[in-house]
Each structure stands twice: as C-alpha cells, then as structure tokens.
Tab-separated table of C-alpha atoms and ligand atoms in Angstrom:
chain	number	residue	atom	x	y	z
A	1	UNK	CA	-16.093	-73.465	-68.866
A	2	UNK	CA	-19.624	-72.105	-68.528
A	3	UNK	CA	-21.066	-73.976	-71.547
A	4	UNK	CA	-19.837	-76.624	-73.978
A	5	UNK	CA	-16.974	-75.672	-76.320
A	6	UNK	CA	-19.293	-76.446	-79.218
A	7	UNK	CA	-21.965	-73.983	-78.120
A	8	UNK	CA	-19.256	-71.347	-77.537
A	9	UNK	CA	-18.022	-71.852	-81.119
A	10	UNK	CA	-21.559	-71.639	-82.494
A	11	UNK	CA	-22.276	-68.436	-80.563
A	12	UNK	CA	-19.128	-66.612	-81.604
A	13	UNK	CA	-18.541	-67.608	-85.224
A	14	UNK	CA	-20.373	-67.960	-88.512
A	15	UNK	CA	-20.007	-70.875	-90.899
A	16	UNK	CA	-18.599	-69.416	-94.091
A	17	UNK	CA	-16.797	-70.538	-97.229
A	18	UNK	CA	-13.049	-70.164	-97.204
A	19	UNK	CA	-11.539	-67.686	-99.720
A	20	UNK	CA	-9.989	-69.638	-102.575
A	21	UNK	CA	-11.441	-72.902	-101.281
A	22	UNK	CA	-15.137	-72.064	-101.359
A	23	UNK	CA	-16.171	-75.718	-101.129
A	24	UNK	CA	-14.782	-75.796	-97.577
A	25	UNK	CA	-16.905	-74.092	-94.915
A	26	UNK	CA	-15.479	-73.220	-91.523
A	27	UNK	CA	-16.569	-71.591	-88.292
A	28	UNK	CA	-14.874	-68.225	-88.776
A	29	UNK	CA	-14.728	-64.978	-86.800
A	30	UNK	CA	-14.307	-61.414	-88.084
A	31	UNK	CA	-12.433	-59.992	-85.106
A	32	UNK	CA	-9.859	-61.579	-82.858
A	33	UNK	CA	-9.830	-59.424	-79.709
A	34	UNK	CA	-13.538	-59.645	-78.732
A	35	UNK	CA	-13.431	-63.407	-79.303
A	36	UNK	CA	-10.239	-63.752	-77.271
A	37	UNK	CA	-11.844	-61.838	-74.437
A	38	UNK	CA	-14.944	-64.061	-74.643
A	39	UNK	CA	-12.703	-67.165	-74.488
A	40	UNK	CA	-10.939	-65.787	-71.394
A	41	UNK	CA	-14.310	-65.211	-69.704
A	42	UNK	CA	-15.670	-68.586	-70.841
A	43	UNK	CA	-12.678	-70.552	-69.554
A	44	UNK	CA	-12.013	-68.311	-66.533
A	45	UNK	CA	-8.407	-68.241	-67.734
A	46	UNK	CA	-6.818	-64.818	-68.330
A	47	UNK	CA	-4.027	-66.632	-70.196
A	48	UNK	CA	-6.362	-68.424	-72.606
A	49	UNK	CA	-4.714	-68.792	-76.009
A	50	UNK	CA	-5.588	-66.485	-78.875
A	51	UNK	CA	-8.467	-68.083	-80.823
A	52	UNK	CA	-6.372	-69.243	-83.785
A	53	UNK	CA	-9.031	-71.860	-84.535
A	54	UNK	CA	-11.486	-69.176	-85.731
A	55	UNK	CA	-9.344	-68.210	-88.737
A	56	UNK	CA	-8.046	-69.960	-91.845
A	57	UNK	CA	-4.272	-69.504	-91.882
A	58	UNK	CA	-2.011	-69.112	-94.875
A	59	UNK	CA	-0.317	-72.477	-94.345
A	60	UNK	CA	-3.603	-74.371	-94.076
A	61	UNK	CA	-5.015	-72.542	-97.089
A	62	UNK	CA	-2.007	-73.619	-99.165
A	63	UNK	CA	-2.421	-77.250	-98.091
A	64	UNK	CA	-6.129	-77.087	-98.910
A	65	UNK	CA	-5.360	-75.826	-102.408
A	66	UNK	CA	-2.660	-78.453	-102.867
A	67	UNK	CA	-4.836	-81.437	-101.942
A	68	UNK	CA	-7.607	-80.113	-104.186
A	69	UNK	CA	-5.130	-79.927	-107.075
A	70	UNK	CA	-3.351	-83.177	-106.146
A	71	UNK	CA	-5.988	-85.425	-104.591
A	72	UNK	CA	-3.672	-88.410	-105.050
A	73	UNK	CA	-1.661	-87.064	-102.085
A	74	UNK	CA	-4.495	-88.011	-99.732
A	75	UNK	CA	-7.124	-90.031	-101.634
A	76	UNK	CA	-7.872	-93.352	-99.973
A	77	UNK	CA	-5.318	-92.569	-97.260
A	78	UNK	CA	-5.488	-91.933	-93.508
A	79	UNK	CA	-4.762	-88.280	-92.829
A	80	UNK	CA	-3.689	-86.613	-89.606
A	81	UNK	CA	-4.025	-82.827	-89.288
A	82	UNK	CA	-1.432	-81.543	-86.812
A	83	UNK	CA	-2.332	-78.252	-85.042
A	84	UNK	CA	-5.669	-78.461	-86.770
A	85	UNK	CA	-7.168	-75.108	-85.666
A	86	UNK	CA	-10.407	-74.745	-87.617
A	87	UNK	CA	-9.933	-78.211	-89.152
A	88	UNK	CA	-9.220	-76.701	-92.554
A	89	UNK	CA	-6.591	-79.240	-93.669
A	90	UNK	CA	-8.540	-82.276	-92.461
A	91	UNK	CA	-11.751	-81.100	-94.112
A	92	UNK	CA	-9.964	-80.321	-97.391
A	93	UNK	CA	-8.377	-83.782	-97.256
A	94	UNK	CA	-11.756	-85.463	-96.793
A	95	UNK	CA	-13.113	-83.510	-99.745
A	96	UNK	CA	-10.144	-84.741	-101.780
A	97	UNK	CA	-10.991	-88.362	-100.950
A	98	UNK	CA	-9.057	-89.210	-97.785
A	99	UNK	CA	-10.400	-92.407	-96.208
A	100	UNK	CA	-10.312	-90.857	-92.750
A	101	UNK	CA	-9.062	-87.573	-91.292
A	102	UNK	CA	-8.287	-86.872	-87.660
A	103	UNK	CA	-6.815	-83.768	-86.111
A	104	UNK	CA	-5.296	-82.537	-82.885
A	105	UNK	CA	-4.878	-79.108	-81.374
A	106	UNK	CA	-4.096	-77.932	-77.858
A	107	UNK	CA	-6.929	-75.393	-77.857
A	108	UNK	CA	-10.155	-76.854	-76.410
A	109	UNK	CA	-12.261	-74.847	-78.859
A	110	UNK	CA	-10.402	-76.145	-81.917
A	111	UNK	CA	-11.815	-79.665	-81.706
A	112	UNK	CA	-15.295	-78.193	-81.395
A	113	UNK	CA	-14.750	-75.897	-84.369
A	114	UNK	CA	-14.178	-78.609	-86.957
A	115	UNK	CA	-17.228	-77.742	-88.998
A	116	UNK	CA	-19.794	-80.503	-89.368
A	117	UNK	CA	-21.294	-78.272	-92.045
A	118	UNK	CA	-19.018	-79.907	-94.570
A	119	UNK	CA	-20.808	-83.228	-94.345
A	120	UNK	CA	-17.602	-85.123	-93.588
A	121	UNK	CA	-16.731	-86.769	-90.366
A	122	UNK	CA	-13.526	-85.211	-89.073
A	123	UNK	CA	-12.522	-86.151	-85.573
A	124	UNK	CA	-10.300	-83.851	-83.568
A	125	UNK	CA	-8.851	-84.173	-80.097
A	126	UNK	CA	-7.649	-81.537	-77.703
A	127	UNK	CA	-4.196	-82.856	-76.995
A	128	UNK	CA	-0.526	-82.025	-77.294
A	129	UNK	CA	0.321	-84.944	-79.546
A	130	UNK	CA	3.940	-83.862	-79.786
A	131	UNK	CA	4.334	-85.761	-76.492
A	132	UNK	CA	3.117	-88.956	-78.170
A	133	UNK	CA	4.433	-91.344	-80.783
A	134	UNK	CA	3.456	-90.306	-84.316
A	135	UNK	CA	-0.130	-91.323	-85.148
A	136	UNK	CA	-1.345	-94.267	-87.208
A	137	UNK	CA	-1.661	-92.352	-90.446
A	138	UNK	CA	-0.411	-92.399	-94.032
A	139	UNK	CA	-0.053	-88.616	-94.361
A	140	UNK	CA	0.404	-85.817	-91.830
A	141	UNK	CA	-0.666	-82.309	-92.837
A	142	UNK	CA	1.048	-79.555	-90.855
A	143	UNK	CA	-0.530	-76.173	-91.680
A	144	UNK	CA	1.111	-73.041	-90.285
A	145	UNK	CA	3.047	-74.595	-87.391
A	146	UNK	CA	6.233	-72.540	-87.645
A	147	UNK	CA	5.170	-69.195	-86.187
A	148	UNK	CA	6.685	-69.672	-82.740
A	149	UNK	CA	10.191	-70.802	-81.737
A	150	UNK	CA	9.232	-73.275	-79.018
A	151	UNK	CA	6.572	-74.991	-81.125
A	152	UNK	CA	8.867	-75.096	-84.168
A	153	UNK	CA	11.605	-76.770	-82.089
A	154	UNK	CA	9.226	-79.535	-81.048
A	155	UNK	CA	7.382	-80.000	-84.332
A	156	UNK	CA	10.372	-80.801	-86.539
A	157	UNK	CA	11.743	-83.804	-84.585
A	158	UNK	CA	8.224	-85.204	-84.194
A	159	UNK	CA	7.545	-84.898	-87.921
A	160	UNK	CA	10.968	-86.385	-88.669
A	161	UNK	CA	10.121	-89.418	-86.533
A	162	UNK	CA	6.851	-89.789	-88.409
A	163	UNK	CA	8.660	-89.520	-91.750
A	164	UNK	CA	11.253	-92.091	-90.675
A	165	UNK	CA	8.355	-94.387	-89.801
A	166	UNK	CA	7.024	-94.165	-93.377
A	167	UNK	CA	4.410	-91.413	-92.992
A	168	UNK	CA	4.367	-88.737	-95.712
A	169	UNK	CA	4.472	-85.202	-94.308
A	170	UNK	CA	3.131	-82.136	-96.098
A	171	UNK	CA	3.887	-78.740	-94.591
A	172	UNK	CA	1.978	-75.569	-95.534
A	173	UNK	CA	3.526	-72.241	-94.688
A	174	UNK	CA	3.352	-68.575	-95.735
A	175	UNK	CA	7.011	-67.772	-94.903
A	176	UNK	CA	7.073	-67.896	-91.110
A	177	UNK	CA	10.278	-67.111	-89.335
A	178	UNK	CA	11.003	-70.575	-87.919
A	179	UNK	CA	10.318	-72.645	-91.043
A	180	UNK	CA	13.105	-75.260	-91.349
A	181	UNK	CA	13.762	-74.652	-95.059
A	182	UNK	CA	16.690	-77.114	-95.255
A	183	UNK	CA	14.464	-79.983	-94.238
A	184	UNK	CA	11.811	-79.241	-96.859
A	185	UNK	CA	11.259	-79.740	-100.569
A	186	UNK	CA	8.989	-77.138	-102.147
A	187	UNK	CA	6.075	-78.615	-104.106
A	188	UNK	CA	3.783	-75.694	-104.927
A	189	UNK	CA	3.051	-72.000	-104.286
A	190	UNK	CA	-0.381	-70.385	-104.065
A	191	UNK	CA	-1.595	-66.866	-103.547
A	192	UNK	CA	-3.764	-67.207	-100.453
A	193	UNK	CA	-6.165	-64.704	-98.955
A	194	UNK	CA	-6.117	-64.511	-95.160
A	195	UNK	CA	-7.188	-61.654	-92.933
A	196	UNK	CA	-5.540	-58.436	-91.814
A	197	UNK	CA	-7.066	-59.027	-88.382
A	198	UNK	CA	-4.079	-61.349	-87.874
A	199	UNK	CA	-1.596	-60.685	-90.652
A	200	UNK	CA	-0.018	-57.534	-92.089
A	201	UNK	CA	-1.142	-58.466	-95.586
A	202	UNK	CA	-4.331	-60.199	-96.665
A	203	UNK	CA	-2.705	-61.704	-99.775
A	204	UNK	CA	0.225	-63.966	-99.018
A	205	UNK	CA	2.269	-66.596	-100.793
A	206	UNK	CA	1.420	-69.917	-99.216
A	207	UNK	CA	3.846	-72.704	-100.017
A	208	UNK	CA	3.472	-76.441	-99.687
A	209	UNK	CA	6.476	-78.602	-98.954
A	210	UNK	CA	7.256	-82.254	-98.455
A	211	UNK	CA	9.422	-83.085	-95.467
A	212	UNK	CA	12.541	-84.767	-96.794
A	213	UNK	CA	13.780	-87.932	-95.171
A	214	UNK	CA	16.830	-87.011	-93.065
A	215	UNK	CA	19.088	-89.210	-95.268
A	216	UNK	CA	18.072	-87.251	-98.407
A	217	UNK	CA	19.275	-83.880	-97.183
A	218	UNK	CA	22.434	-82.163	-98.435
B	1	SAM	C1	-1.538	-70.755	-86.882
B	1	SAM	S1	-2.729	-71.928	-86.322
B	1	SAM	C2	-2.883	-72.984	-87.745
B	1	SAM	C3	-4.226	-73.698	-87.785
B	1	SAM	C4	-4.495	-74.513	-89.054
B	1	SAM	N1	-3.554	-75.620	-89.183
B	1	SAM	C5	-4.469	-73.630	-90.279
B	1	SAM	O1	-3.489	-73.694	-91.048
B	1	SAM	O2	-5.431	-72.859	-90.483
B	1	SAM	C6	-1.705	-72.917	-85.260
B	1	SAM	C7	-2.468	-73.885	-84.377
B	1	SAM	O3	-1.519	-74.668	-83.665
B	1	SAM	C8	-2.087	-75.014	-82.430
B	1	SAM	N2	-1.015	-75.526	-81.573
B	1	SAM	C9	-0.038	-74.837	-80.943
B	1	SAM	N3	0.764	-75.688	-80.267
B	1	SAM	C10	0.297	-76.944	-80.494
B	1	SAM	C11	0.698	-78.255	-80.079
B	1	SAM	N4	1.736	-78.447	-79.270
B	1	SAM	N5	-0.032	-79.320	-80.506
B	1	SAM	C12	-1.109	-79.145	-81.304
B	1	SAM	N6	-1.547	-77.918	-81.723
B	1	SAM	C13	-0.852	-76.844	-81.321
B	1	SAM	C14	-2.746	-73.716	-81.988
B	1	SAM	O4	-3.701	-73.904	-80.972
B	1	SAM	C15	-3.353	-73.241	-83.324
B	1	SAM	O5	-4.692	-73.670	-83.474
C-alpha cells in the first residue's frame, strides 16, 4: 500500500447522498474499472477485489429504507453490519437511532470508506468475521451478501448461529441467485436505484427479510 486506505478512498471517490436515502452520504465512485485498476496499483496486488465498497448495493439500499421506515428494528440496539462495503447499513442504522453500529468487510478499503461525513461514529474492521463467533450485537444487518456461491455457503450457517444465540438478523437483497429463500421471511419491498456500472438495471426491487429461527421453518 503506497498511502493510507483512507487517503486512497478520499482521492478516488466523492461524498454524495444515496439515491432514495438522501440523508445518508457515502464515498461513492462513478466508474468501477478505473478504480479497480487504481486499487491493484495501490496494493500491488493484481488480484485485488473489485471495489464493491465504492457503491451502494441494492440489498443495502433496501435495509437502509427499512430501518428508516421501522426505526424500532434498530433504535437503542447494538447493530453489526456484515460485509459492510461503504458502511451504508451501519450508517442508516445510526441515523435510525442504533446505540452503536460496527461493521466488518474483507476489503481493506471498506473500513476506510465508512463516511465520517454522516456525523455518526461507525467503526469497521477489515476482517473475515465468518471465521469468528457471532458478534456481541442485538441485530445483524446483512446487505447484498448472496451474490457468490462460496460466500453464500458460509454466510447462512454463521447467521443461523447468531440467530440461535438470540440476535435478530435482517437480510437485504435484490434477488441474487444464492439467496436462501426458505430460510427467510419477507418483511418489505422497495424500488431501489443502483448503478448500471455494476448491474444490468438501475432500478431494482430490493427486499428485506428476517432470518427465521431454524425451528420455525416448514
Ligand atoms: C455486494 S457488496 C455489499 C456491500 C453493502 N453491504 C451494501 O449492501 O451496499 C458485498 C461486500 O461483501 C464483502 N465481503 C465478501 N466476502 C466477505 C466476508 N467473508 N466477510 C466480510 N465481508 C465480505 C465484499 O468485500 C463487499 O464489500
């Protein structure tokens, strides 16, 4: 890394309001390929991950809308944002009255991207928490985690352990291939505006689900 992750984020993104959630401001990029290339150069790693953290994804946008509409889901509670990316879910939760919000993402730039511009303290770590026990939290927000088979396989059992331990789990998803529909109870649907830099459509249906306890499933 030639500079700090934070200065890389500041150089390559602009802080902007999020479509449909204008009160939340994130470090966002307009193009993915030039930023990806810059991340490869910055880290010296030709296999550096795509910069997912510089975009607001359909799943996170749906969770953001849900907690704005249903602040009781997070108000006064400890929130953990799994695969936090830009920090969208954690920031939206703080705005909705969460007592504390922490996030984790495996991308080193994601933790640095969690915009301080929102005036809330959101801590994020660069860590694969799926190797750990579930966090000390009251609610886990999992925005757009079901886009890849290997990740999906690991996320569900980890979230199920958290749920069995008494943590509420909210999943936000725009219809990804690996979404475990049988394990979920749909709570709300929103039309969310993402970007055609990453998706085929800029308007998508983002759904929010609660993870059912394993004993409650048919
Ligand atoms: C599609 S983005 C979603 C970001 C954000 N939650 C949102 O909805 O805007 C998925 C994120 O998952 C992160 N990720 C992938 N595998 C992970 C893992 N094992 N632990 C934590 N984060 C992971 C990626 O780095 C990426 O930032």
